[in-house]
Tab-separated table of C-alpha atoms and ligand atoms in Angstrom:
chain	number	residue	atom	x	y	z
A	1	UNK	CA	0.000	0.000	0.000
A	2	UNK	CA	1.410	3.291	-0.930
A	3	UNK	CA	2.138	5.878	1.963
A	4	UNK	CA	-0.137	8.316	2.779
A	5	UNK	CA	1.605	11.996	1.696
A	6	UNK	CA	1.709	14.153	4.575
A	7	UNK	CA	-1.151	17.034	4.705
A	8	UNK	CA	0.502	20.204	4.116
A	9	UNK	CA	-0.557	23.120	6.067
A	10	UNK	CA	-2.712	25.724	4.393
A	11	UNK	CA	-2.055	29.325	4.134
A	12	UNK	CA	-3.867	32.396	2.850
A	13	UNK	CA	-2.093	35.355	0.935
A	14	UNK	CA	-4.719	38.045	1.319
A	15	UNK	CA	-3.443	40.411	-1.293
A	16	UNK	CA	-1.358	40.089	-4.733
A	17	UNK	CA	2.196	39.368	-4.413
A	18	UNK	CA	5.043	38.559	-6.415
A	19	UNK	CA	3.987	35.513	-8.273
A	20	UNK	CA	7.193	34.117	-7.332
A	21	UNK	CA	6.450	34.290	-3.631
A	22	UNK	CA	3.291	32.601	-3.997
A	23	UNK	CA	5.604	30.273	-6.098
A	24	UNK	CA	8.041	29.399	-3.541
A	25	UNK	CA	5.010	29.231	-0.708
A	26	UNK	CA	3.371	26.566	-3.012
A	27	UNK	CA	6.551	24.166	-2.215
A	28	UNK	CA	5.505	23.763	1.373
A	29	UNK	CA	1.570	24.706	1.356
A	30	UNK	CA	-1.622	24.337	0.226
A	31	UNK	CA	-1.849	28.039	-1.107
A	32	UNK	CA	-4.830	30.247	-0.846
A	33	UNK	CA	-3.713	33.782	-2.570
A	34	UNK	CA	-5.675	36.346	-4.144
A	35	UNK	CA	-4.526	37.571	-7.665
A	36	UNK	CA	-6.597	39.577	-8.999
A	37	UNK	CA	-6.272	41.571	-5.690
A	38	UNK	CA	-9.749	41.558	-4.762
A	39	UNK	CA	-11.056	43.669	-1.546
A	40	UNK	CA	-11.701	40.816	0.575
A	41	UNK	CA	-14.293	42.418	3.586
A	42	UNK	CA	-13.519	41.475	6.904
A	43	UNK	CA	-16.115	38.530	7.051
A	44	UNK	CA	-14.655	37.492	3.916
A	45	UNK	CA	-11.037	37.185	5.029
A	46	UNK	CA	-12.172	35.430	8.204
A	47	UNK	CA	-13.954	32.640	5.609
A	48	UNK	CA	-11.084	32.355	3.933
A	49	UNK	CA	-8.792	31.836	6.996
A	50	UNK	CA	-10.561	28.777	7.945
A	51	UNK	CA	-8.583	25.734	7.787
A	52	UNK	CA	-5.508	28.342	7.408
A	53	UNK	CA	-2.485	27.359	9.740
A	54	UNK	CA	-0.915	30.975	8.222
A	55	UNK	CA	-1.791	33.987	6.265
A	56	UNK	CA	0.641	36.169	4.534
A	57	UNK	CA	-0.695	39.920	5.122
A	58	UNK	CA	-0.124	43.533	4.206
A	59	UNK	CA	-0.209	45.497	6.746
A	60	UNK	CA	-3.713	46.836	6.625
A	61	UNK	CA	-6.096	43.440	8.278
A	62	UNK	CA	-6.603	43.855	11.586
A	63	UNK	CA	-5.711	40.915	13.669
A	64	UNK	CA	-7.365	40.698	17.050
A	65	UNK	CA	-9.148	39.069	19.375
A	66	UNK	CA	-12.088	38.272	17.748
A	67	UNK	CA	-10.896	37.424	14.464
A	68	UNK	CA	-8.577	35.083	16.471
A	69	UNK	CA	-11.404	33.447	18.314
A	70	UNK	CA	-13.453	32.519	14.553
A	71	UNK	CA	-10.064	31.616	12.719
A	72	UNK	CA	-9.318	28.671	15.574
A	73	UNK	CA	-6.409	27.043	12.981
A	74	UNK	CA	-4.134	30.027	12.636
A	75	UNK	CA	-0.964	29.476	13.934
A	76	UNK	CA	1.131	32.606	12.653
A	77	UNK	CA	0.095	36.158	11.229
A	78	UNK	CA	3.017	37.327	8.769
A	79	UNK	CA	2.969	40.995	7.874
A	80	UNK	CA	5.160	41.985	4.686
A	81	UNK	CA	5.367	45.570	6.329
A	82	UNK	CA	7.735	46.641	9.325
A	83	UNK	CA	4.661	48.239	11.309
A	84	UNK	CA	2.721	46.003	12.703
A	85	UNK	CA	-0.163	48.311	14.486
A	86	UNK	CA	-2.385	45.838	11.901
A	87	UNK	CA	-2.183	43.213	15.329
A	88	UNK	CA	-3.529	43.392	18.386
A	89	UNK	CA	-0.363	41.666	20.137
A	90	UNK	CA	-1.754	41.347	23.526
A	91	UNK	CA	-4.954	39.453	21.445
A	92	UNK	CA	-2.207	37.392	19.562
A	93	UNK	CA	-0.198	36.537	22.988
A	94	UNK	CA	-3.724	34.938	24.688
A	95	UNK	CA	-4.293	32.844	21.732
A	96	UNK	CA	-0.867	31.746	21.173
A	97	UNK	CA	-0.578	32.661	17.307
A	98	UNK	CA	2.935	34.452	16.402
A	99	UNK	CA	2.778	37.763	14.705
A	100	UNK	CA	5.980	38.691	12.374
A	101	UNK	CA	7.109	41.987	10.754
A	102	UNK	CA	9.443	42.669	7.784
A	103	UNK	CA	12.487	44.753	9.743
A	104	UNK	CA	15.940	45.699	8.264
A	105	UNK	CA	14.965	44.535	4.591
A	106	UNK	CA	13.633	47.932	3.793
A	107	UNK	CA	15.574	50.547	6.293
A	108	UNK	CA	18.257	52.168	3.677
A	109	UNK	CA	14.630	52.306	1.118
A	110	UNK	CA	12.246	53.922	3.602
A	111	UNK	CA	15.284	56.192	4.568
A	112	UNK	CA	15.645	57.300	1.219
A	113	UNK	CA	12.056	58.439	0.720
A	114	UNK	CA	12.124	59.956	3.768
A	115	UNK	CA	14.961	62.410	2.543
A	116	UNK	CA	13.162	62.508	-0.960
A	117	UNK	CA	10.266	64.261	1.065
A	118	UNK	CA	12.129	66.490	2.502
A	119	UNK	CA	14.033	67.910	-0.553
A	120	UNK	CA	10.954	68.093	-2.192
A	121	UNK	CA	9.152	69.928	0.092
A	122	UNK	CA	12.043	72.145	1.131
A	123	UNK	CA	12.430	72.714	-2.499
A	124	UNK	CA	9.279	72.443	-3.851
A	125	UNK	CA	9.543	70.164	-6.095
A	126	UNK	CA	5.802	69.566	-7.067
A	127	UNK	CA	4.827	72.825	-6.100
A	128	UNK	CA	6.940	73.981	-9.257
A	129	UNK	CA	6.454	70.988	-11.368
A	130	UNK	CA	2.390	71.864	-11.076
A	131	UNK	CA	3.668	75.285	-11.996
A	132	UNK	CA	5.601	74.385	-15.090
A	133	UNK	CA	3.114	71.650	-16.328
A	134	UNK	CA	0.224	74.494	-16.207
A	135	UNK	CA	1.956	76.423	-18.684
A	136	UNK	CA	2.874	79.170	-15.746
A	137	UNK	CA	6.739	79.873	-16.338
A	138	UNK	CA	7.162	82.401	-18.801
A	139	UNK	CA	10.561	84.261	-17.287
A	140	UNK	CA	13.379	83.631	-14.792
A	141	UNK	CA	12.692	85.335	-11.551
A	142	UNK	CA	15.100	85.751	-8.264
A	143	UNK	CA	12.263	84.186	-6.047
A	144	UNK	CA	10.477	81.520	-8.217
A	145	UNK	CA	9.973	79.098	-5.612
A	146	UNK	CA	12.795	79.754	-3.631
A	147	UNK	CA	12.819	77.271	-0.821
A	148	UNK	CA	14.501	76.323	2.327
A	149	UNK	CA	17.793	74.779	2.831
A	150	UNK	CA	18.230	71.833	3.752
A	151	UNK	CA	22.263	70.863	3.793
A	152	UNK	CA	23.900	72.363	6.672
A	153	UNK	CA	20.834	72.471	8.886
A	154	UNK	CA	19.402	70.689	11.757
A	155	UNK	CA	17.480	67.971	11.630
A	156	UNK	CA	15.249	66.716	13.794
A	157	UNK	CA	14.064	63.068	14.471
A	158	UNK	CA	11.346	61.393	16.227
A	159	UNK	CA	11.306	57.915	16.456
A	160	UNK	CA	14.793	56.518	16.525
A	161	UNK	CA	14.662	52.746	15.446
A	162	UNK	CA	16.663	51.122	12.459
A	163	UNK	CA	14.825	53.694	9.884
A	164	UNK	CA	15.354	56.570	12.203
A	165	UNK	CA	19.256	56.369	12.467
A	166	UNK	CA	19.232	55.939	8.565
A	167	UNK	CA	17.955	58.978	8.131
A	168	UNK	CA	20.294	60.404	10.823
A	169	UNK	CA	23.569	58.943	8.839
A	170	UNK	CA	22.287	60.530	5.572
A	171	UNK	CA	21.705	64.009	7.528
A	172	UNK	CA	24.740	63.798	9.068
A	173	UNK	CA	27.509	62.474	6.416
A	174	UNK	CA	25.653	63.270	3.840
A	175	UNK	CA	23.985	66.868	4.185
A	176	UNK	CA	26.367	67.834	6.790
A	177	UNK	CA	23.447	68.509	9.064
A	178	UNK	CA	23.865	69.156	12.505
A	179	UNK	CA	21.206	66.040	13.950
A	180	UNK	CA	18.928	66.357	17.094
A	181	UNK	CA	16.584	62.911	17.728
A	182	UNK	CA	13.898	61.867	20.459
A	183	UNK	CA	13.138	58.149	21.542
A	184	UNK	CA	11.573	56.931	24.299
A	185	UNK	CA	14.539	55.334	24.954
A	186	UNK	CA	18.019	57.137	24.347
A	187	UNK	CA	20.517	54.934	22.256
A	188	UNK	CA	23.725	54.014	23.027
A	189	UNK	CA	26.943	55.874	22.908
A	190	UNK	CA	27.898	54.059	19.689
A	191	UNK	CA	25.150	54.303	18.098
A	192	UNK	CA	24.599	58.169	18.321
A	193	UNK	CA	28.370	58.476	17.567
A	194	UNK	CA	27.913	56.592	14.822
A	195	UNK	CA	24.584	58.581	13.618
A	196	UNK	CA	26.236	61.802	14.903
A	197	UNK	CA	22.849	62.212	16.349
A	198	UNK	CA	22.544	64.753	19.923
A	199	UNK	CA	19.616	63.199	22.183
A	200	UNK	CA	17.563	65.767	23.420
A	201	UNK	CA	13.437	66.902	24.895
A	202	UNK	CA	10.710	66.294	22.213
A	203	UNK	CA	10.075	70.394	23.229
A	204	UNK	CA	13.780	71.149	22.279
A	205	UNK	CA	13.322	68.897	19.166
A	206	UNK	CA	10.113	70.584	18.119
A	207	UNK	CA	12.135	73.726	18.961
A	208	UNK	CA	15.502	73.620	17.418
A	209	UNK	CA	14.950	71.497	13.751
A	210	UNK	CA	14.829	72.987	10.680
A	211	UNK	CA	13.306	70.004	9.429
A	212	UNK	CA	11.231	67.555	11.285
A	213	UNK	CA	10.972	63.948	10.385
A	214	UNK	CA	8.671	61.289	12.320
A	215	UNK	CA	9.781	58.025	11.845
A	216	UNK	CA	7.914	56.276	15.366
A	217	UNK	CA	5.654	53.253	15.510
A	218	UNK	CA	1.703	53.929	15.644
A	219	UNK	CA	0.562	53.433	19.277
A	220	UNK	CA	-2.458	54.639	21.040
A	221	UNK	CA	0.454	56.870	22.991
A	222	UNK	CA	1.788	57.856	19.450
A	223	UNK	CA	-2.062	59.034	18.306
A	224	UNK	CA	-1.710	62.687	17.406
A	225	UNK	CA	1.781	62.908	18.996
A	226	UNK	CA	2.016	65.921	16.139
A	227	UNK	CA	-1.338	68.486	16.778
A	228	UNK	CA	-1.606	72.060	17.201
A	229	UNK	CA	0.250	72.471	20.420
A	230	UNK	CA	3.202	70.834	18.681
A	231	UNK	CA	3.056	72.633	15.288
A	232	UNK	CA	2.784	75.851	17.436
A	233	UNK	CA	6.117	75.284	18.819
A	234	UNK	CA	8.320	74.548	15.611
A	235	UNK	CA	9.791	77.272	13.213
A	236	UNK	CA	7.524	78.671	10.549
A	237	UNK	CA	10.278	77.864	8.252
A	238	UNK	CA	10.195	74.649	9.249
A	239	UNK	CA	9.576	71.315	7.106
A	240	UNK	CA	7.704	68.012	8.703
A	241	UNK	CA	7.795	65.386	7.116
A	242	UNK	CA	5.563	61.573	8.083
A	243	UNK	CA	6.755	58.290	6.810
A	244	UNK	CA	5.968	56.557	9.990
A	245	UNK	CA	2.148	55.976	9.982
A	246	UNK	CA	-1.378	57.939	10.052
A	247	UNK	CA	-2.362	59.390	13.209
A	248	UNK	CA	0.536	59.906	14.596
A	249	UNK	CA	-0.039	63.439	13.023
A	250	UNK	CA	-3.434	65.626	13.251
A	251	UNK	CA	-3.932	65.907	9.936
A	252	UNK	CA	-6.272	68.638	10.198
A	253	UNK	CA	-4.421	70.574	12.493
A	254	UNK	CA	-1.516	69.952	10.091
A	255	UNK	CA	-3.646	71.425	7.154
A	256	UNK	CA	-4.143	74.093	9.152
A	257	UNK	CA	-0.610	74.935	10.028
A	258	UNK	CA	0.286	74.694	6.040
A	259	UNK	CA	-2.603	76.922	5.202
A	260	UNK	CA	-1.920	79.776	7.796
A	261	UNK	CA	1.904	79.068	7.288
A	262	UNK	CA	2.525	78.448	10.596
A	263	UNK	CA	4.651	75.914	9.385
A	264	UNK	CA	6.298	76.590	5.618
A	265	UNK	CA	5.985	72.836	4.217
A	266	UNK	CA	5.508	69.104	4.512
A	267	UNK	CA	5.959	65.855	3.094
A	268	UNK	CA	3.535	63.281	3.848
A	269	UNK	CA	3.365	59.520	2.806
A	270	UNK	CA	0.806	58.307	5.539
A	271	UNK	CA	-2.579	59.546	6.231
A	272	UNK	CA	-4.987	59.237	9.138
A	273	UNK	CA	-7.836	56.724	7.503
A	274	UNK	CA	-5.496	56.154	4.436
A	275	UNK	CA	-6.508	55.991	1.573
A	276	UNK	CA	-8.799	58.846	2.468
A	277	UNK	CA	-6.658	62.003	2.977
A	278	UNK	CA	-7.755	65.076	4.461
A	279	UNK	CA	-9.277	67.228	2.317
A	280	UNK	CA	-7.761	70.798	4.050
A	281	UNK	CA	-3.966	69.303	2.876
A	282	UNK	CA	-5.482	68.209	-1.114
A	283	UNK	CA	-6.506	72.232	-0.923
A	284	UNK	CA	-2.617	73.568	0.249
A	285	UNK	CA	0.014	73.754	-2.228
A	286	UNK	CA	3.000	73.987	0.938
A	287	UNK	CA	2.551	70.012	1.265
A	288	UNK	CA	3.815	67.063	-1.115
A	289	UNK	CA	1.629	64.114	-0.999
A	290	UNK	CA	2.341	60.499	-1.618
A	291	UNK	CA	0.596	56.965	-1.832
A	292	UNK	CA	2.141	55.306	1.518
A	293	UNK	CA	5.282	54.385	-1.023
A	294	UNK	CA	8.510	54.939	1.131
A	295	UNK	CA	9.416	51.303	0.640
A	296	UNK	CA	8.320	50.828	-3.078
A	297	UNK	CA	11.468	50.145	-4.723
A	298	UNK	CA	10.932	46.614	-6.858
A	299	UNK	CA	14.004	44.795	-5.108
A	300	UNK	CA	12.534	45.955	-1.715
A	301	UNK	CA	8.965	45.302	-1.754
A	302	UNK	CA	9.981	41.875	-3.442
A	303	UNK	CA	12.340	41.374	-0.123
A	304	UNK	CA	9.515	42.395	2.302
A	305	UNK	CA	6.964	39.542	0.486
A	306	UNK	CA	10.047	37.235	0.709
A	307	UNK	CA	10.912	37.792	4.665
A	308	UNK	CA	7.255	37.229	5.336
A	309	UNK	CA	6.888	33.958	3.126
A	310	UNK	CA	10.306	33.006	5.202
A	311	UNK	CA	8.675	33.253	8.200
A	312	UNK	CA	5.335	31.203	7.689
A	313	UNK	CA	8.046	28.734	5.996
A	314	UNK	CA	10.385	28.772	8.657
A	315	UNK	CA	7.575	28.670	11.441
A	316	UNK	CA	4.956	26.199	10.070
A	317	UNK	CA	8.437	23.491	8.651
A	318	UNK	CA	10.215	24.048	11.915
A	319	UNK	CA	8.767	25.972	14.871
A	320	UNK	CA	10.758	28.850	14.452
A	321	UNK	CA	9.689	32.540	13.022
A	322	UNK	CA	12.835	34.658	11.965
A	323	UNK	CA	11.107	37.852	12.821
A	324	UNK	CA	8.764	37.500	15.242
A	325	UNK	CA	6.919	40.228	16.940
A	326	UNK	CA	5.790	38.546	20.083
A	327	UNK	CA	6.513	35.349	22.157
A	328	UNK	CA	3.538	33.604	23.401
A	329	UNK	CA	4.229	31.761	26.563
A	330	UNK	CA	1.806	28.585	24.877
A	331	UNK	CA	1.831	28.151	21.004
A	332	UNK	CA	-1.468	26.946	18.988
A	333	UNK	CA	-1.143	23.553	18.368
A	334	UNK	CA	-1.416	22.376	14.894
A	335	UNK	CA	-4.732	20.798	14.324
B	1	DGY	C1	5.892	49.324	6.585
B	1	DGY	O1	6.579	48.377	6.222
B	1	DGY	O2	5.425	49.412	7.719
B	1	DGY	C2	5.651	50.389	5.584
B	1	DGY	O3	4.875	51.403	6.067
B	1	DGY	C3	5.042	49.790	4.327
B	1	DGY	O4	3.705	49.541	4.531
């Protein structure tokens, strides 16, 4: 009598990937994936997560306690994103299901973007591209769109993780900038040597930068960590620029701010209830505004789906997620 083959475990990849991913998932699982991308509602991811032992995610399902409770199978939640404010960790801890994020892959990327929006919005890049594209220049002038520096000024950071001190070494070595950072925890000797990065207040930070970049995790602490009372206190010349996630800035009170000038410019790639974006910073011209893209470089987005199909591989073949985001004290069994 021939052997019975062993029954693989099933996974779900909720959005389009790199076929390839799905490809290389296929070689341990029975694969679930959707590619045509459809918008899968909540009640339709949780039907398709039955029977799952994993589900490859983007960022943007939220994993919690209920969801856990009617998807009894799931072992492991694998984000292809760094943030991971998608999971309710304390939910995923009490059922014993690991959560995993996509760190390091795409630090030197997101940093990147992060500078991009700052020259452009210092510069103003799109401000003058709309400009030129309307058929607006006709002559040279001393002022057209004369911006603010950005090399040889001081930078401020808030949020210093892997993506923060990235941007810090390209301030520093780079722009010659003279860089100020808040944490919640200050980093080590070596590590600010290294980033040439001062620790200081988030008051002196908000005080002293030129140019303002938030690069912290979303939190319910973190929600609106950037409002009114904190606009109020940077320069008017100042730039602020949000690659971290929505919320942690008021977006109104940031319209605001750009409107009035109490701020001169900003460059935003996350929006409170993205993909909705406030309508008060679609109305200012002072603010450059992109599709949540700071990691969207092909070689990085392909080694973000990769990390997180290495995780449900390396978790579901041998017990073991390579990035995990949490430790529960008792695992799910596999059923
Ligand atoms: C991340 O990885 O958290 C980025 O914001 C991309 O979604």
């Amino acid at each position: 009598m021939a052997a019975a083959s062993p029954v693989r475990p099933a996974v779900l990849v909720a959005r389009a990937i790199f076929p390839e991913t799905v490809q290389r998932l296929r070689a341990h699982f029975a694969v679930e994936d959707n590619p045509d991308d459809a918008e899968w509602s909540r009640a339709e991811l949780i039907r398709r997560l039955q029977g799952k032992a994993g589900a490859l995610l983007t960022g943007t399902q939220r994993i919690d306690d209920a969801l856990l409770r009617a998807c009894p199978t799931l072992r492991i939640v694998a984000n292809m994103t760094v943030g991971y404010n998608n999971f309710d960790v304390a939910a995923l801890d009490a059922h014993g299901v690991v959560g995993t994020n996509t760190p390091d892959v795409l630090t030197e990327t997101t940093a990147d973007f992060g500078f991009a929006l700052l020259l452009a919005a210092a510069r103003r890049v799109t401000e003058s591209e709309h400009f030129l594209r309307a058929g607006r220049w006709t002559r040279w002038s001393y002022d057209l769109f004369a911006g603010a520096e950005v090399h040889g000024t001081t930078l401020g950071i808030l949020g210093m993780g892997r993506i923060g001190q990235a941007i810090a070494r390209r301030g520093a070595h780079g722009f010659g900038m003279r860089v100020l950072y808040h944490n919640r925890t200050r980093l080590d000797a070596t590590i600010e040597a290294d980033c040439r990065a001062t620790y200081v207040s988030k008051a002196e930070l908000l005080r002293e930068a030129d140019h303002l970049v938030l690069v912290l995790p979303y939190t319910p602490q973190n929600h609106h960590i950037i409002g009114a009372t904190e606009l109020a206190q940077m320069k008017p010349t100042a730039v602020l620029v949000n690659i971290a996630r929505g919320g942690i800035v008021d977006d109104a009170a940031l319209a605001e701010a750009l409107r009035t000038r109490r701020i001169a410019a900003a460059g935003l790639d996350v929006f409170e209830g993205e993909p909705a974006v406030h309508p008060g910073l679609l109305e200012v011209p002072n603010v450059v505004l992109t599709p949540h893209i700071a990691s969207a470089t092909v070689r990085t987005r392909r080694a973000m789906a990769d990390l997180a199909a290495d995780n449900l591989i390396a978790f579901l073949t041998q017990g073991r997620a390579l990035t995990p985001v949490n430790a529960p004290r008792e695992l799910r069994m596999a059923s």
